[in-house]
Amino acid sequence: MSDLLVARPYIDGRFQDAGTSRPVTSPFDGRKVGEVQEADTSHVQVAVEAARRAQREWAALPVLDRVDLLYRGLELCRQRNDMFAEMITKEVGKTIRESREEMVEYACDHFRRAAEDVLRYRGQVLPTTQERTSSKRILVTHRPAGVVGLVTPWNFPVDIAAITITYALAVGDTVVWKPSPYAPLSCAMFAELLDDAGFPAGVLNMLTGDAGVGQALVSHPDVDVVSFTGSTGVGATIARTAALKNLMLELGGNGPLVVLDDADLDRAVAATITGCYYLAGQCCTAAERILVHRSVADDFIERLVAATRALKVGDPLDEDTDMGPVCNAAVLDKCVAHIRQAEERGAKVVLGGNAEGLMHEPTVLTGVTPDMEIAREETFGPVAPVLTFGDDDEAVAVGNGTRYGLTAAVFTRDLARGWRFAERLDHGTVLVNETTNYWDQLAPFGGSKQSGSGRELATWMLDALTEIKQIVLELT
Ligand code: NAD
């Protein structure tokens, strides 16, 4: 499979020839990595029909047969981890250590977690309250929702797709997946992995392609659930298009990382480094705003600048590189524009600030205020914008003063104070003394406000991919 250097649409158990190819290049050095043949809207129709045809039979299989296939997928994924990691790094520019983490810690184990969770997914039996009779029982069960239309971003190209794919297949849904145009090769490798594991034709279909293919998929009348991870702007369009379908939306973030006056500053700095520069800042859970208590700000900034300067920036395939390029020109342009606008309004670049090609220096920006674009919007680049505050109420108000609500973090030596902060910050995840870029794969993940709707992972994922059905029994 290592020689799969042309990504093609995978429909009904076959990779299909889709005509002309375009090159896929590395964001680090522009070198050609492979090619992709893009699907068009006619492929969407064929793929959804294949998924629909396969779904009933797939759902009717004994659950243990589906689970056995998931374990076969796990085994193959573990064998191919290194190949996947290398391809992800070449296509999207994340460091090889980050790509390996994506595969080993997240993507592969979704097969196992989905297999375990589906076997323990339970319904309920309720007593009836209607008409004061005791002769009825209500069974609450879950049935597979049907065909899932999945649209994914490039920043965790295999992991994010694997969550929905493994849980959907576990529970008896079938999937039509449109990956990001920036990561077609690693995603085609994942489709091939499922084929090699023996999943039957039609249960997973993968359509390389652009936004038009995505639109055709999410608006298709025979798609029952839309699972989308990506930017808030595109999520809003998809929510309108897919209005009457079951919707899972995992969108952008603008997370605050709050450093209180009693925080362990070294710990807060380490968390800021991970929060701002992991994957060159291109995580939905990135620390997008660093809120520091005025009394410790100078000390914090000095330590942050020293730690940032120590990062090794360069070739993402080198084992010791800490930060590689950003993925594409749109990401770079937004990051540069946010920094420039902040500078125009009085913020100061105290480290970094420049870019060459798609390599943007890790940057520390001070004097940032809540009205600046960099504080209001998701920047998605390697920048630590530092804002200061005077008391806890101000920190909460600024932390919540955003249309996003994905992840927040607070640093304090006083756990009770941290707890109170966690209760007051209206984000889907609040971390006390841990970086915003920390996730647990068995905890509900998702955002409030315009960061999305619904929660993924574990049984929350199964809830999203099934329909609740009640069956009423009259016993007399
Ligand atoms: P994006 O929104 O530009 O694209 C995501 C996917 O949507 C791609 O496959 C793209 O081709 C497709 N698409 C674009 N327009 C479409 C349309 N009109 N209809 C259907 N599909 C369409 O996002 P991206 O640049 O790939 O990823 C970065 C964004 O994703 C960031 O905002 C980040 O915060 C977010 N993200 C969120 C999470 C989360 O779990 N909340 C995780 C990762 C990334």
XYZ file of C-alpha atoms and ligand atoms in Angstrom:
520
model
C 0.000 0.000 0.000
C 2.997 2.300 0.467
C 2.996 2.788 -3.311
C -0.444 4.465 -3.260
C 0.712 7.798 -4.537
C -2.450 8.654 -6.420
C -5.525 9.207 -4.239
C -8.749 8.313 -6.034
C -12.396 8.184 -4.961
C -13.207 4.898 -3.202
C -16.789 3.832 -3.894
C -18.572 0.527 -3.309
C -15.352 -1.299 -2.482
C -13.301 -0.014 -5.431
C -10.891 2.841 -6.090
C -12.308 4.545 -9.178
C -10.513 6.326 -11.976
C -11.745 9.915 -11.899
C -9.775 11.393 -14.769
C -7.243 14.190 -14.458
C -4.918 14.431 -11.500
C -3.486 17.366 -9.592
C -0.237 17.223 -7.648
C -0.149 17.098 -3.848
C 2.845 19.035 -2.495
C 4.598 19.399 0.837
C 3.938 22.708 2.643
C 7.532 22.588 3.929
C 9.513 22.543 0.674
C 6.915 22.389 -2.114
C 8.126 18.957 -3.153
C 5.568 16.714 -4.876
C 4.266 14.041 -2.524
C 1.784 12.342 -4.872
C -1.315 13.070 -6.898
C -5.031 13.192 -6.389
C -7.897 12.576 -8.775
C -10.825 14.614 -7.489
C -14.369 13.274 -7.378
C -17.212 15.381 -8.725
C -20.872 15.607 -7.799
C -21.775 12.586 -9.966
C -19.573 10.451 -7.683
C -21.551 11.721 -4.694
C -24.733 10.204 -6.089
C -23.087 6.832 -6.772
C -21.397 6.754 -3.367
C -24.571 7.587 -1.424
C -26.476 4.911 -3.359
C -23.743 2.372 -2.510
C -23.856 3.352 1.166
C -27.652 3.093 1.222
C -27.608 -0.340 -0.454
C -25.039 -1.675 1.985
C -26.586 -0.260 5.145
C -29.411 -2.704 5.974
C -27.303 -5.790 5.549
C -24.438 -4.205 7.490
C -26.732 -3.284 10.388
C -28.270 -6.765 10.359
C -24.905 -8.479 10.926
C -24.330 -9.821 14.438
C -22.579 -7.031 16.342
C -19.641 -9.347 17.062
C -18.990 -9.671 13.311
C -18.708 -5.910 13.056
C -16.521 -5.847 16.154
C -14.191 -8.516 14.693
C -13.671 -6.326 11.630
C -12.885 -3.341 13.850
C -10.210 -5.385 15.633
C -8.757 -6.397 12.257
C -8.697 -2.674 11.392
C -6.860 -1.968 14.663
C -4.236 -4.598 13.838
C -3.588 -3.231 10.332
C -3.539 0.331 11.594
C -0.854 -0.543 14.142
C 1.210 -2.224 11.428
C 0.921 0.829 9.144
C 1.316 3.604 11.722
C 4.713 4.717 10.476
C 3.596 4.902 6.842
C 0.570 6.972 7.811
C 2.621 9.281 10.030
C 5.127 9.957 7.273
C 2.393 10.725 4.748
C 0.538 13.067 7.131
C 3.768 14.976 7.770
C 4.528 15.225 4.057
C 1.020 16.361 3.119
C 0.108 18.795 5.882
C 3.469 19.704 7.452
C 2.892 18.667 11.065
C 6.015 17.282 12.721
C 6.686 13.575 12.511
C 6.289 13.281 16.297
C 2.874 14.964 16.086
C 1.820 12.716 13.190
C 2.901 9.614 15.083
C 0.918 10.801 18.099
C -2.125 11.306 15.850
C -1.902 7.722 14.635
C -0.734 5.842 17.739
C -2.655 7.642 20.471
C -5.789 8.623 18.613
C -6.591 7.187 15.168
C -5.693 3.511 15.682
C -7.299 3.187 19.057
C -10.627 4.516 17.782
C -11.105 1.023 16.301
C -10.700 -0.509 19.755
C -12.732 2.112 21.604
C -15.617 1.848 19.122
C -15.562 -1.952 19.428
C -15.641 -1.748 23.229
C -18.235 1.020 23.464
C -20.720 -0.563 21.067
C -20.777 -3.769 23.113
C -21.707 -1.820 26.224
C -24.212 0.522 24.600
C -27.494 0.063 26.458
C -31.145 0.982 26.195
C -33.696 1.373 29.022
C -37.030 -0.033 30.123
C -39.413 2.615 31.491
C -42.674 2.159 33.363
C -45.688 3.746 31.711
C -47.392 6.693 33.384
C -50.246 7.074 30.951
C -53.772 6.087 32.094
C -52.506 4.753 35.451
C -52.165 1.248 34.049
C -49.439 -1.105 35.187
C -49.660 -3.345 32.161
C -47.408 -1.468 29.783
C -43.615 -1.201 29.426
C -41.653 1.196 27.261
C -38.387 0.012 25.746
C -35.964 2.738 24.767
C -33.580 1.417 22.131
C -31.089 2.858 19.655
C -31.104 2.021 16.000
C -28.429 2.981 13.459
C -29.319 6.339 11.916
C -28.505 5.108 8.376
C -26.096 6.822 6.001
C -23.581 9.252 7.508
C -22.146 12.092 5.384
C -18.749 12.931 6.880
C -16.716 16.037 6.008
C -13.326 16.484 7.674
C -10.486 19.046 8.005
C -6.781 18.606 7.282
C -5.239 19.208 10.723
C -5.901 15.700 12.116
C -6.823 14.156 8.770
C -6.954 10.501 9.847
C -7.800 10.819 13.549
C -10.867 13.031 13.161
C -12.270 10.929 10.329
C -11.540 7.704 12.197
C -13.712 8.767 15.147
C -16.884 9.014 13.093
C -16.007 6.122 10.763
C -15.237 3.565 13.475
C -18.212 4.473 15.681
C -20.610 4.656 12.714
C -19.512 1.274 11.404
C -19.615 -0.229 14.900
C -23.231 0.748 15.391
C -24.422 -0.313 11.905
C -24.363 2.932 9.910
C -22.580 3.277 6.582
C -20.446 6.275 5.655
C -19.673 8.560 2.725
C -16.602 10.577 3.626
C -15.196 13.701 2.020
C -11.739 14.441 3.431
C -9.863 17.723 3.137
C -8.257 18.507 -0.233
C -5.035 19.156 1.716
C -4.738 15.546 2.929
C -6.063 13.242 0.202
C -3.236 10.707 0.306
C -3.314 9.771 3.996
C -7.119 9.631 3.772
C -7.012 7.339 0.738
C -4.597 5.159 2.717
C -7.207 4.961 5.472
C -9.921 3.927 3.005
C -7.567 1.259 1.693
C -6.901 0.050 5.244
C -10.616 -0.570 5.784
C -10.812 -2.360 2.453
C -7.855 -4.576 3.389
C -9.398 -5.279 6.808
C -12.378 -6.828 4.991
C -15.142 -4.291 5.567
C -17.767 -5.085 2.897
C -18.198 -2.983 -0.226
C -20.264 0.167 0.315
C -19.959 0.474 4.102
C -17.223 3.102 3.732
C -16.982 5.301 0.655
C -14.417 8.088 0.320
C -14.682 11.020 -2.071
C -11.604 13.109 -2.689
C -12.814 16.551 -3.689
C -13.454 20.176 -2.887
C -16.186 22.210 -1.192
C -18.642 21.507 -4.043
C -18.396 17.767 -3.418
C -18.887 18.440 0.288
C -21.981 20.546 -0.400
C -23.470 17.882 -2.669
C -22.866 15.296 0.040
C -24.345 17.181 2.989
C -27.408 18.225 0.968
C -28.079 14.771 -0.474
C -31.607 13.678 0.530
C -30.471 10.127 1.248
C -27.868 11.168 3.828
C -29.337 10.829 7.335
C -26.589 12.262 9.535
C -24.054 14.966 8.735
C -20.852 14.851 10.746
C -18.740 17.925 10.075
C -15.467 19.089 11.596
C -13.991 22.325 10.290
C -14.266 26.078 10.490
C -17.231 27.907 11.993
C -17.982 29.701 8.698
C -18.280 26.475 6.720
C -20.139 24.845 9.616
C -22.782 27.583 9.465
C -23.256 26.998 5.713
C -23.527 23.261 6.267
C -26.028 23.714 9.103
C -28.276 25.658 6.721
C -27.873 23.139 3.898
C -28.380 20.087 6.060
C -31.170 21.688 8.064
C -33.421 18.664 8.677
C -30.731 16.022 9.093
C -29.109 14.900 12.338
C -26.123 17.214 12.701
C -22.805 16.993 14.506
C -20.742 20.158 14.230
C -17.199 20.387 15.616
C -16.051 23.906 14.737
C -13.457 26.571 15.473
C -12.193 27.867 18.803
C -10.718 30.962 20.422
C -9.708 29.447 23.739
C -8.385 31.533 26.635
C -5.523 30.259 28.782
C -5.785 32.185 32.054
C -2.773 32.651 34.348
C -3.842 33.809 37.821
C -1.529 35.668 40.198
C -0.876 32.528 42.275
C -0.073 30.247 39.282
C 3.009 28.070 38.945
C 4.509 30.166 36.144
C 6.806 27.493 34.720
C 3.866 25.132 34.410
C 1.743 27.856 32.790
C 4.541 28.675 30.337
C 4.958 25.003 29.352
C 1.192 24.792 28.779
C 1.306 27.967 26.681
C 4.092 26.518 24.509
C 1.973 23.417 23.824
C -1.198 25.483 23.507
C 0.233 27.990 21.003
C 2.863 26.086 19.023
C 1.758 22.437 18.917
C 0.992 21.799 15.222
C 2.132 25.400 14.613
C -0.947 26.633 16.480
C -3.340 24.963 14.049
C -5.557 23.141 16.567
C -9.186 23.970 17.300
C -8.170 23.691 20.957
C -5.144 25.996 20.636
C -4.544 28.603 23.331
C -5.660 31.526 21.188
C -5.513 34.154 23.963
C -3.110 34.162 26.903
C -4.723 36.104 29.773
C -2.163 36.933 32.469
C -2.679 38.684 35.815
C -0.989 42.103 35.674
C 1.151 41.418 38.768
C 2.932 38.421 37.160
C 2.824 39.489 33.500
C 6.447 40.701 33.138
C 7.831 37.557 34.744
C 5.532 35.308 32.681
C 6.426 37.024 29.382
C 10.152 36.790 30.073
C 9.881 33.039 30.706
C 7.571 32.562 27.701
C 9.974 34.339 25.347
C 12.878 32.181 26.593
C 10.898 28.956 26.141
C 9.672 30.005 22.696
C 13.183 30.892 21.581
C 14.306 27.372 22.523
C 11.899 25.706 20.046
C 13.516 24.007 17.070
C 11.714 25.098 13.930
C 12.347 23.381 10.613
C 11.895 20.227 8.547
C 8.861 18.411 9.996
C 10.342 15.036 9.019
C 13.327 15.569 11.377
C 12.822 13.734 14.657
C 13.952 16.690 16.774
C 11.877 19.405 15.065
C 9.393 21.027 17.449
C 7.464 23.071 14.899
C 7.051 22.853 11.130
C 5.282 25.043 8.555
C 1.652 26.057 8.516
C -0.421 23.974 6.130
C -1.418 26.406 3.419
C -1.422 30.011 2.224
C -4.880 30.813 3.636
C -3.738 29.875 7.158
C -0.560 31.934 6.771
C -2.385 34.989 5.399
C -4.885 35.098 8.255
C -2.154 34.712 10.868
C -0.045 37.495 9.322
C -3.090 39.782 8.969
C -4.030 39.296 12.637
C -0.499 40.149 13.797
C -0.273 43.234 11.544
C -3.660 44.559 12.661
C -2.711 44.029 16.325
C 0.553 45.924 15.789
C -1.290 48.792 14.106
C -3.472 49.053 17.191
C -0.572 49.134 19.630
C 0.390 45.500 20.315
C 4.109 44.657 20.269
C 5.863 41.673 18.680
C 8.475 40.757 21.290
C 9.647 37.619 19.491
C 9.232 36.251 15.949
C 6.604 37.784 13.702
C 8.124 36.883 10.318
C 7.419 34.218 7.730
C 9.322 32.688 4.854
C 7.250 30.546 2.521
C 4.845 28.694 4.813
C 7.313 28.735 7.739
C 6.029 31.257 10.266
C 8.201 32.011 13.285
C 6.761 31.166 16.691
C 5.639 34.596 17.822
C 4.980 36.315 21.153
C 2.761 39.381 21.025
C 2.186 41.630 24.060
C -0.155 44.547 24.718
C -3.055 42.752 23.057
C -6.531 44.060 23.898
C -9.923 42.289 23.600
C -11.099 44.471 20.688
C -8.285 43.342 18.350
C -9.045 40.804 15.626
C -6.384 38.470 17.036
C -8.296 38.340 20.344
C -11.766 38.108 18.807
C -11.205 35.561 16.033
C -9.522 32.173 15.652
C -5.975 32.901 14.404
C -4.897 29.266 13.895
C -1.191 30.042 13.679
C 1.934 29.939 15.881
C 1.238 33.057 17.961
C 0.911 33.672 21.691
C -1.148 36.894 22.065
C -0.769 38.090 25.661
C -3.538 40.165 27.319
C -3.445 41.293 30.937
C -6.212 41.583 33.542
C -6.622 42.976 37.054
C -8.995 40.613 38.888
C -10.867 37.317 38.540
C -14.116 38.920 37.319
C -12.279 40.678 34.509
C -10.519 37.438 33.518
C -13.855 35.592 33.350
C -15.482 38.394 31.350
C -12.648 38.508 28.801
C -12.378 34.698 28.715
C -16.070 34.412 27.895
C -16.134 37.459 25.634
C -15.993 35.490 22.410
C -18.458 33.890 20.028
C -16.522 30.620 20.453
C -16.719 28.179 23.356
C -14.537 25.148 22.777
C -11.700 24.945 25.299
C -10.341 27.087 28.122
C -7.605 26.624 30.719
C -6.847 28.262 34.050
C -3.633 28.144 36.085
C -3.697 28.575 39.869
C -2.225 26.882 42.939
C -5.639 27.159 44.619
C -7.811 24.307 43.378
C -10.993 25.836 44.816
C -10.328 29.014 42.863
C -9.674 26.881 39.755
C -12.953 25.043 40.317
C -14.885 28.299 40.544
C -13.256 29.466 37.329
C -14.146 26.206 35.619
C -17.778 26.728 36.562
C -17.827 30.293 35.261
C -16.052 29.789 31.914
C -18.671 28.826 29.308
C -16.554 26.514 27.164
C -17.112 22.818 26.331
C -13.912 21.830 28.153
C -12.190 23.732 30.963
C -8.787 22.504 32.128
C -7.309 23.429 35.490
C -3.486 23.499 35.429
C -3.339 21.719 32.048
C -2.899 23.012 28.507
C -5.887 23.671 26.233
C -4.424 21.093 23.844
C -5.193 18.209 26.199
C -7.913 15.713 25.263
C -9.039 12.412 26.670
C -10.473 10.032 24.107
C -13.125 8.737 26.494
C -14.478 12.151 27.510
C -17.177 14.130 25.664
C -15.535 16.531 23.228
C -17.279 19.518 21.655
C -18.053 23.171 21.945
C -20.691 25.643 23.049
C -21.757 28.830 21.233
C -20.338 28.946 17.677
C -17.789 26.218 18.345
C -20.355 23.611 17.426
C -23.169 21.439 18.583
C -23.221 17.921 19.954
C -20.417 15.988 21.619
C -18.185 13.322 20.125
C -16.164 10.369 21.459
C -17.283 7.328 23.453
C -21.002 6.817 24.022
C -21.746 10.468 23.130
C -20.595 9.535 19.636
C -22.916 6.546 19.531
C -25.800 8.795 20.644
C -25.078 11.127 17.726
C -24.963 8.319 15.177
C -28.159 6.550 16.205
C -31.849 7.297 16.383
C -33.600 6.707 19.687
C -36.602 4.487 19.221
C -39.246 3.603 21.803
C -41.233 0.408 21.639
C -44.369 0.191 23.798
C -45.474 -3.247 25.029
C -48.985 -3.967 26.316
C -48.612 -6.985 28.588
C -52.212 -8.060 29.131
P -12.604 24.166 6.516
O -13.882 24.525 7.172
O -12.014 25.112 5.562
O -12.779 22.780 5.711
C -13.230 21.590 6.362
C -13.811 20.646 5.317
O -15.006 21.217 4.776
C -12.902 20.380 4.121
O -13.013 19.020 3.765
C -13.478 21.289 3.040
O -13.185 20.850 1.718
C -14.963 21.175 3.358
N -15.797 22.284 2.870
C -15.442 23.567 2.673
N -16.517 24.292 2.293
C -17.573 23.442 2.265
C -18.954 23.592 1.987
N -19.468 24.777 1.650
N -19.762 22.502 2.069
C -19.249 21.307 2.427
N -17.952 21.102 2.710
C -17.116 22.157 2.640
O -11.578 23.827 7.688
P -10.042 23.387 7.610
O -9.213 24.543 7.179
O -9.892 22.101 6.888
O -9.767 23.072 9.153
C -9.499 24.066 10.091
C -10.726 24.438 10.888
O -11.291 23.276 11.484
C -10.401 25.369 12.051
O -11.398 26.345 12.170
C -10.414 24.446 13.261
O -10.687 25.090 14.480
C -11.510 23.487 12.882
N -11.380 22.224 13.601
C -12.292 21.953 14.591
C -12.153 20.778 15.327
C -13.119 20.437 16.428
O -13.146 19.278 16.833
N -13.889 21.382 16.944
C -11.106 19.898 15.051
C -10.215 20.214 14.031
C -10.350 21.377 13.302
